[in-house]
Amino acid sequence: MTHRYIKELGSYIDQEVVLKGWLAQKRDSKGLLFATMRDGTGFVQVVIDENVVGNEIFEQAKKMGQESSFAISGIVKKDERQFGGVEVQAKSFCAYANAEDFPITPKEHGVDFLMDKRHLWLRSKRQWAIMRVRNTIIFSIHEFFQNKGFVQMDAPIFTGNACEGTSTLFETDFYGEPAYLSQSGQLYGEAMAMAQGLIYTFGPTFRAEKSKTRRHLSEFWMIEPEMAFYDLKMDMDLIEEFVQHVVGRVLEKHPLELSVLERNTEMLEKVKLPFIRMKYEEAVDIIKAEKAVNGKTSIQLLEEDLKALNDKMASLQSDIAEREAKIAGGTLTKGERNFTQSKIDQLKNEIKDLEEKAGNIPAWLESARNFKRGDDFGGSDETVLTRMFGQPVMVYNWPQEVKAFYMKEDETDKGYAKGVDLLAPEGYGEVVGGGERETDIERLKGKIIEHELPMEAFEWYLDLRKFGNVPHSGFGLGLERMVAWICGLQHIRETIPFPRSYGRLLP
RNA sequence: UCCUUCUUAGCUCAGCUGGUUAGAGCACAUGACUGUUAAUCAUGGGGUCCUUGGUUCGAGCCCAAGAGAGGGAGCCA
């Protein structure tokens, strides 16, 4: 008999298999033990019957703590009630190592606690599902670009200059000289595109901002394609094809994982070509409620959302009151009382979250009303704009001042840069940012001076314009934001195995 | 950096107007139960109430400072 993985059990119905893995959860009653085994490829319930395996082995199995490692052989049975549709009836059992007092119990835990235990948290079903989806996203990104003949390149991590001159960078000592950890590989990508035509980078990126929000990490992974002979329009066409490809692959390969994550896939099904595209000025009209979408302005929609939140909170409150009355009634069994009590705790937490959300809306309303034309979008503006459509929105032709120095000015739309941001719906914000690059060397020099960047650090970059200058474009994708959006996660920290953020260096 | 909320058992939380020996559930341990899916029953162990200082006859609760965390703003992908 050969070792099989849980994932493949569907093709071994009524056959005997060997499984090796860890104990995710167990329940026992007299002579019968239900153990949920996980082996990395999935989760399956194993039933161990004292009459089958014998008293000694049964006792041994019963003693296993959560996350003990063990192997079994047994018959695969179809059972629609089970996660994955099968269960295994054990014929023999063999322990590898017992585990005691595993800290992550089937109870709810706080984020801080779980982050301290991240090395163990990764084993839980939800984290398992996220990491599987992350893997598919990474693979499908490579697949997309490789199929189109793009060459993957690695940009340096140590750099001598702050590329866009804006963000705070991590400073290190490079043989006595200050060096910075890369915040973007894009300028190097441009150089390589002039050598290979179509390229993409896929590497780590660092930002030293002391941000504590659900959208930020200090270390994250970025994908930056760069294409010679592409203008802004071709860039946008590529972005939407690319995003649709990645989302499509996840939908295709991970229905089970998405259901573990309770992801509403309806929103993902809407990621279809062509995406909504609009110029910055039109987006501003919508944010400022000067223009309605589907008969509603942003302000009306936000006010409706606020009301809906308040209604929801009121209904949860009455739900809690009802359950509390039940407990006070005193007719419940102990089990029912516990269940009701934990339900109440859950509802209270839900209310807390809703209160936080509702608390933000007035500020967002205010910021939408007072939005200053010409400014960059804030987090709330992005949320408001995509909220109007419920699908990804591409905003292009931004005021030059808010975009990086290398963005090309639109000849027919003076003062606007040919940049584009792809905003994901449901509050996930900017997932992709890109645009057509400035080719006029004099203008580039002017911008470098304007942005007060050290000219000598950009000499090599300016060389790219001196030798066979061509129109070219590219974009950058934040991997973790993409994972958060596709998985529908509250927090970006769950999207990467070991997140690094302000105040978090371990584990 | 600013605004805001929080810190009580291994975990999630309750703790009234400042008043006797600080509670619950989960988890854990022992026992009972042959089909469980966070819902069986009984018993048991488990506390630096974040830290420091102050007010008070008396502080988990009030005041001050500090540390850590959550959410938001700014900045960004």
PDB file of N, CA and C in Angstrom, chain A residues 193-245:
ATOM      1  N   ALA A 193      14.146  46.074 -20.075  1.00  0.00           N
ATOM      2  CA  ALA A 193      13.174  46.055 -21.175  1.00  0.00           C
ATOM      3  C   ALA A 193      13.829  46.536 -22.467  1.00  0.00           C
ATOM      4  N   MET A 194      14.828  47.413 -22.333  1.00  0.00           N
ATOM      5  CA  MET A 194      15.531  47.889 -23.528  1.00  0.00           C
ATOM      6  C   MET A 194      16.469  46.807 -24.055  1.00  0.00           C
ATOM      7  N   ALA A 195      16.717  45.783 -23.217  1.00  0.00           N
ATOM      8  CA  ALA A 195      17.564  44.670 -23.644  1.00  0.00           C
ATOM      9  C   ALA A 195      16.740  43.480 -24.116  1.00  0.00           C
ATOM     10  N   GLN A 196      15.596  43.251 -23.436  1.00  0.00           N
ATOM     11  CA  GLN A 196      14.807  42.041 -23.704  1.00  0.00           C
ATOM     12  C   GLN A 196      13.425  42.318 -24.299  1.00  0.00           C
ATOM     13  N   GLY A 197      13.013  43.547 -24.342  1.00  0.00           N
ATOM     14  CA  GLY A 197      11.710  43.878 -24.914  1.00  0.00           C
ATOM     15  C   GLY A 197      10.590  43.806 -23.891  1.00  0.00           C
ATOM     16  N   LEU A 198      10.267  42.578 -23.464  1.00  0.00           N
ATOM     17  CA  LEU A 198       9.203  42.395 -22.480  1.00  0.00           C
ATOM     18  C   LEU A 198       9.802  41.716 -21.253  1.00  0.00           C
ATOM     19  N   ILE A 199       9.691  42.352 -20.100  1.00  0.00           N
ATOM     20  CA  ILE A 199      10.268  41.756 -18.893  1.00  0.00           C
ATOM     21  C   ILE A 199       9.324  41.935 -17.714  1.00  0.00           C
ATOM     22  N   TYR A 200       9.572  41.187 -16.659  1.00  0.00           N
ATOM     23  CA  TYR A 200       8.879  41.458 -15.390  1.00  0.00           C
ATOM     24  C   TYR A 200       9.791  41.089 -14.238  1.00  0.00           C
ATOM     25  N   THR A 201       9.670  41.854 -13.188  1.00  0.00           N
ATOM     26  CA  THR A 201      10.406  41.537 -11.971  1.00  0.00           C
ATOM     27  C   THR A 201       9.425  40.879 -11.005  1.00  0.00           C
ATOM     28  N   PHE A 202       9.957  40.078 -10.094  1.00  0.00           N
ATOM     29  CA  PHE A 202       9.107  39.478  -9.059  1.00  0.00           C
ATOM     30  C   PHE A 202      10.006  39.382  -7.836  1.00  0.00           C
ATOM     31  N   GLY A 203       9.872  40.332  -6.944  1.00  0.00           N
ATOM     32  CA  GLY A 203      10.795  40.308  -5.818  1.00  0.00           C
ATOM     33  C   GLY A 203      10.291  41.083  -4.626  1.00  0.00           C
ATOM     34  N   PRO A 204      11.076  41.036  -3.544  1.00  0.00           N
ATOM     35  CA  PRO A 204      10.677  41.716  -2.320  1.00  0.00           C
ATOM     36  C   PRO A 204      10.935  43.218  -2.396  1.00  0.00           C
ATOM     37  N   THR A 205      10.168  43.944  -1.640  1.00  0.00           N
ATOM     38  CA  THR A 205      10.220  45.397  -1.637  1.00  0.00           C
ATOM     39  C   THR A 205      10.063  45.863  -0.204  1.00  0.00           C
ATOM     40  N   PHE A 206      10.697  46.964   0.133  1.00  0.00           N
ATOM     41  CA  PHE A 206      10.709  47.398   1.536  1.00  0.00           C
ATOM     42  C   PHE A 206      10.287  48.856   1.698  1.00  0.00           C
ATOM     43  N   ARG A 207       9.449  49.104   2.657  1.00  0.00           N
ATOM     44  CA  ARG A 207       9.058  50.479   2.967  1.00  0.00           C
ATOM     45  C   ARG A 207       9.143  50.655   4.473  1.00  0.00           C
ATOM     46  N   ALA A 208       9.798  51.726   4.884  1.00  0.00           N
ATOM     47  CA  ALA A 208      10.000  51.950   6.314  1.00  0.00           C
ATOM     48  C   ALA A 208       8.948  52.881   6.915  1.00  0.00           C
ATOM     49  N   GLU A 209       7.759  52.873   6.348  1.00  0.00           N
ATOM     50  CA  GLU A 209       6.725  53.749   6.894  1.00  0.00           C
ATOM     51  C   GLU A 209       6.145  53.145   8.165  1.00  0.00           C
ATOM     52  N   LYS A 210       5.954  53.980   9.158  1.00  0.00           N
ATOM     53  CA  LYS A 210       5.411  53.467  10.415  1.00  0.00           C
ATOM     54  C   LYS A 210       3.896  53.390  10.320  1.00  0.00           C
ATOM     55  N   SER A 211       3.451  52.668   9.318  1.00  0.00           N
ATOM     56  CA  SER A 211       2.014  52.563   9.083  1.00  0.00           C
ATOM     57  C   SER A 211       1.429  51.421   9.877  1.00  0.00           C
ATOM     58  N   LYS A 212       0.315  51.651  10.502  1.00  0.00           N
ATOM     59  CA  LYS A 212      -0.391  50.578  11.171  1.00  0.00           C
ATOM     60  C   LYS A 212      -1.799  50.516  10.622  1.00  0.00           C
ATOM     61  N   THR A 213      -1.914  50.057   9.404  1.00  0.00           N
ATOM     62  CA  THR A 213      -3.235  49.912   8.821  1.00  0.00           C
ATOM     63  C   THR A 213      -3.336  48.526   8.206  1.00  0.00           C
ATOM     64  N   ARG A 214      -4.543  48.155   7.838  1.00  0.00           N
ATOM     65  CA  ARG A 214      -4.744  46.822   7.297  1.00  0.00           C
ATOM     66  C   ARG A 214      -4.242  46.709   5.863  1.00  0.00           C
ATOM     67  N   ARG A 215      -3.661  47.772   5.328  1.00  0.00           N
ATOM     68  CA  ARG A 215      -3.198  47.709   3.940  1.00  0.00           C
ATOM     69  C   ARG A 215      -1.676  47.728   3.814  1.00  0.00           C
ATOM     70  N   HIS A 216      -0.954  47.854   4.930  1.00  0.00           N
ATOM     71  CA  HIS A 216       0.490  48.063   4.834  1.00  0.00           C
ATOM     72  C   HIS A 216       1.357  46.980   5.446  1.00  0.00           C
ATOM     73  N   LEU A 217       2.492  46.741   4.809  1.00  0.00           N
ATOM     74  CA  LEU A 217       3.535  45.869   5.326  1.00  0.00           C
ATOM     75  C   LEU A 217       4.869  46.585   5.131  1.00  0.00           C
ATOM     76  N   SER A 218       5.867  46.228   5.934  1.00  0.00           N
ATOM     77  CA  SER A 218       7.199  46.815   5.754  1.00  0.00           C
ATOM     78  C   SER A 218       7.961  46.075   4.664  1.00  0.00           C
ATOM     79  N   GLU A 219       7.590  44.803   4.475  1.00  0.00           N
ATOM     80  CA  GLU A 219       8.259  43.968   3.488  1.00  0.00           C
ATOM     81  C   GLU A 219       7.162  43.266   2.695  1.00  0.00           C
ATOM     82  N   PHE A 220       7.153  43.456   1.414  1.00  0.00           N
ATOM     83  CA  PHE A 220       6.122  42.797   0.609  1.00  0.00           C
ATOM     84  C   PHE A 220       6.673  42.457  -0.761  1.00  0.00           C
ATOM     85  N   TRP A 221       5.903  41.719  -1.548  1.00  0.00           N
ATOM     86  CA  TRP A 221       6.379  41.236  -2.838  1.00  0.00           C
ATOM     87  C   TRP A 221       5.693  41.987  -3.957  1.00  0.00           C
ATOM     88  N   MET A 222       6.505  42.388  -4.912  1.00  0.00           N
ATOM     89  CA  MET A 222       5.952  43.206  -5.977  1.00  0.00           C
ATOM     90  C   MET A 222       6.317  42.607  -7.331  1.00  0.00           C
ATOM     91  N   ILE A 223       5.399  42.718  -8.248  1.00  0.00           N
ATOM     92  CA  ILE A 223       5.599  42.237  -9.608  1.00  0.00           C
ATOM     93  C   ILE A 223       5.562  43.468 -10.498  1.00  0.00           C
ATOM     94  N   GLU A 224       6.632  43.681 -11.283  1.00  0.00           N
ATOM     95  CA  GLU A 224       6.686  44.869 -12.113  1.00  0.00           C
ATOM     96  C   GLU A 224       7.069  44.547 -13.552  1.00  0.00           C
ATOM     97  N   PRO A 225       6.065  44.397 -14.427  1.00  0.00           N
ATOM     98  CA  PRO A 225       6.372  44.206 -15.839  1.00  0.00           C
ATOM     99  C   PRO A 225       6.729  45.541 -16.489  1.00  0.00           C
ATOM    100  N   GLU A 226       7.548  45.468 -17.510  1.00  0.00           N
ATOM    101  CA  GLU A 226       7.929  46.661 -18.261  1.00  0.00           C
ATOM    102  C   GLU A 226       8.001  46.270 -19.733  1.00  0.00           C
ATOM    103  N   MET A 227       7.335  47.046 -20.597  1.00  0.00           N
ATOM    104  CA  MET A 227       7.216  46.650 -21.989  1.00  0.00           C
ATOM    105  C   MET A 227       7.687  47.748 -22.931  1.00  0.00           C
ATOM    106  N   ALA A 228       8.683  47.415 -23.776  1.00  0.00           N
ATOM    107  CA  ALA A 228       9.131  48.358 -24.801  1.00  0.00           C
ATOM    108  C   ALA A 228       8.040  48.474 -25.857  1.00  0.00           C
ATOM    109  N   PHE A 229       7.895  49.635 -26.400  1.00  0.00           N
ATOM    110  CA  PHE A 229       6.928  49.924 -27.466  1.00  0.00           C
ATOM    111  C   PHE A 229       5.463  49.797 -27.030  1.00  0.00           C
ATOM    112  N   TYR A 230       5.201  49.949 -25.748  1.00  0.00           N
ATOM    113  CA  TYR A 230       3.814  49.959 -25.251  1.00  0.00           C
ATOM    114  C   TYR A 230       3.454  51.385 -24.849  1.00  0.00           C
ATOM    115  N   ASP A 231       2.263  51.845 -25.243  1.00  0.00           N
ATOM    116  CA  ASP A 231       1.772  53.124 -24.732  1.00  0.00           C
ATOM    117  C   ASP A 231       0.778  52.862 -23.598  1.00  0.00           C
ATOM    118  N   LEU A 232       0.211  53.928 -23.062  1.00  0.00           N
ATOM    119  CA  LEU A 232      -0.681  53.780 -21.899  1.00  0.00           C
ATOM    120  C   LEU A 232      -1.864  52.865 -22.192  1.00  0.00           C
ATOM    121  N   LYS A 233      -2.432  53.004 -23.393  1.00  0.00           N
ATOM    122  CA  LYS A 233      -3.608  52.196 -23.729  1.00  0.00           C
ATOM    123  C   LYS A 233      -3.266  50.703 -23.723  1.00  0.00           C
ATOM    124  N   MET A 234      -2.115  50.370 -24.335  1.00  0.00           N
ATOM    125  CA  MET A 234      -1.690  48.966 -24.371  1.00  0.00           C
ATOM    126  C   MET A 234      -1.400  48.481 -22.955  1.00  0.00           C
ATOM    127  N   ASP A 235      -0.855  49.363 -22.140  1.00  0.00           N
ATOM    128  CA  ASP A 235      -0.571  49.050 -20.748  1.00  0.00           C
ATOM    129  C   ASP A 235      -1.863  48.663 -20.020  1.00  0.00           C
ATOM    130  N   MET A 236      -2.887  49.475 -20.215  1.00  0.00           N
ATOM    131  CA  MET A 236      -4.160  49.210 -19.534  1.00  0.00           C
ATOM    132  C   MET A 236      -4.793  47.920 -20.045  1.00  0.00           C
ATOM    133  N   ASP A 237      -4.667  47.677 -21.360  1.00  0.00           N
ATOM    134  CA  ASP A 237      -5.199  46.427 -21.913  1.00  0.00           C
ATOM    135  C   ASP A 237      -4.526  45.226 -21.260  1.00  0.00           C
ATOM    136  N   LEU A 238      -3.207  45.348 -21.067  1.00  0.00           N
ATOM    137  CA  LEU A 238      -2.459  44.249 -20.462  1.00  0.00           C
ATOM    138  C   LEU A 238      -2.865  44.062 -18.999  1.00  0.00           C
ATOM    139  N   ILE A 239      -3.026  45.168 -18.279  1.00  0.00           N
ATOM    140  CA  ILE A 239      -3.401  45.087 -16.861  1.00  0.00           C
ATOM    141  C   ILE A 239      -4.704  44.316 -16.692  1.00  0.00           C
ATOM    142  N   GLU A 240      -5.697  44.672 -17.501  1.00  0.00           N
ATOM    143  CA  GLU A 240      -6.986  44.013 -17.270  1.00  0.00           C
ATOM    144  C   GLU A 240      -6.953  42.543 -17.686  1.00  0.00           C
ATOM    145  N   GLU A 241      -6.226  42.246 -18.736  1.00  0.00           N
ATOM    146  CA  GLU A 241      -6.119  40.849 -19.161  1.00  0.00           C
ATOM    147  C   GLU A 241      -5.399  40.044 -18.071  1.00  0.00           C
ATOM    148  N   PHE A 242      -4.372  40.645 -17.530  1.00  0.00           N
ATOM    149  CA  PHE A 242      -3.563  40.014 -16.494  1.00  0.00           C
ATOM    150  C   PHE A 242      -4.386  39.731 -15.226  1.00  0.00           C
ATOM    151  N   VAL A 243      -5.090  40.760 -14.767  1.00  0.00           N
ATOM    152  CA  VAL A 243      -5.856  40.597 -13.528  1.00  0.00           C
ATOM    153  C   VAL A 243      -6.970  39.569 -13.719  1.00  0.00           C
ATOM    154  N   GLN A 244      -7.590  39.611 -14.875  1.00  0.00           N
ATOM    155  CA  GLN A 244      -8.646  38.637 -15.134  1.00  0.00           C
ATOM    156  C   GLN A 244      -8.080  37.218 -15.146  1.00  0.00           C
ATOM    157  N   HIS A 245      -6.905  37.064 -15.709  1.00  0.00           N
ATOM    158  CA  HIS A 245      -6.278  35.745 -15.759  1.00  0.00           C
ATOM    159  C   HIS A 245      -6.034  35.195 -14.358  1.00  0.00           C
TER     160      HIS A 245
END
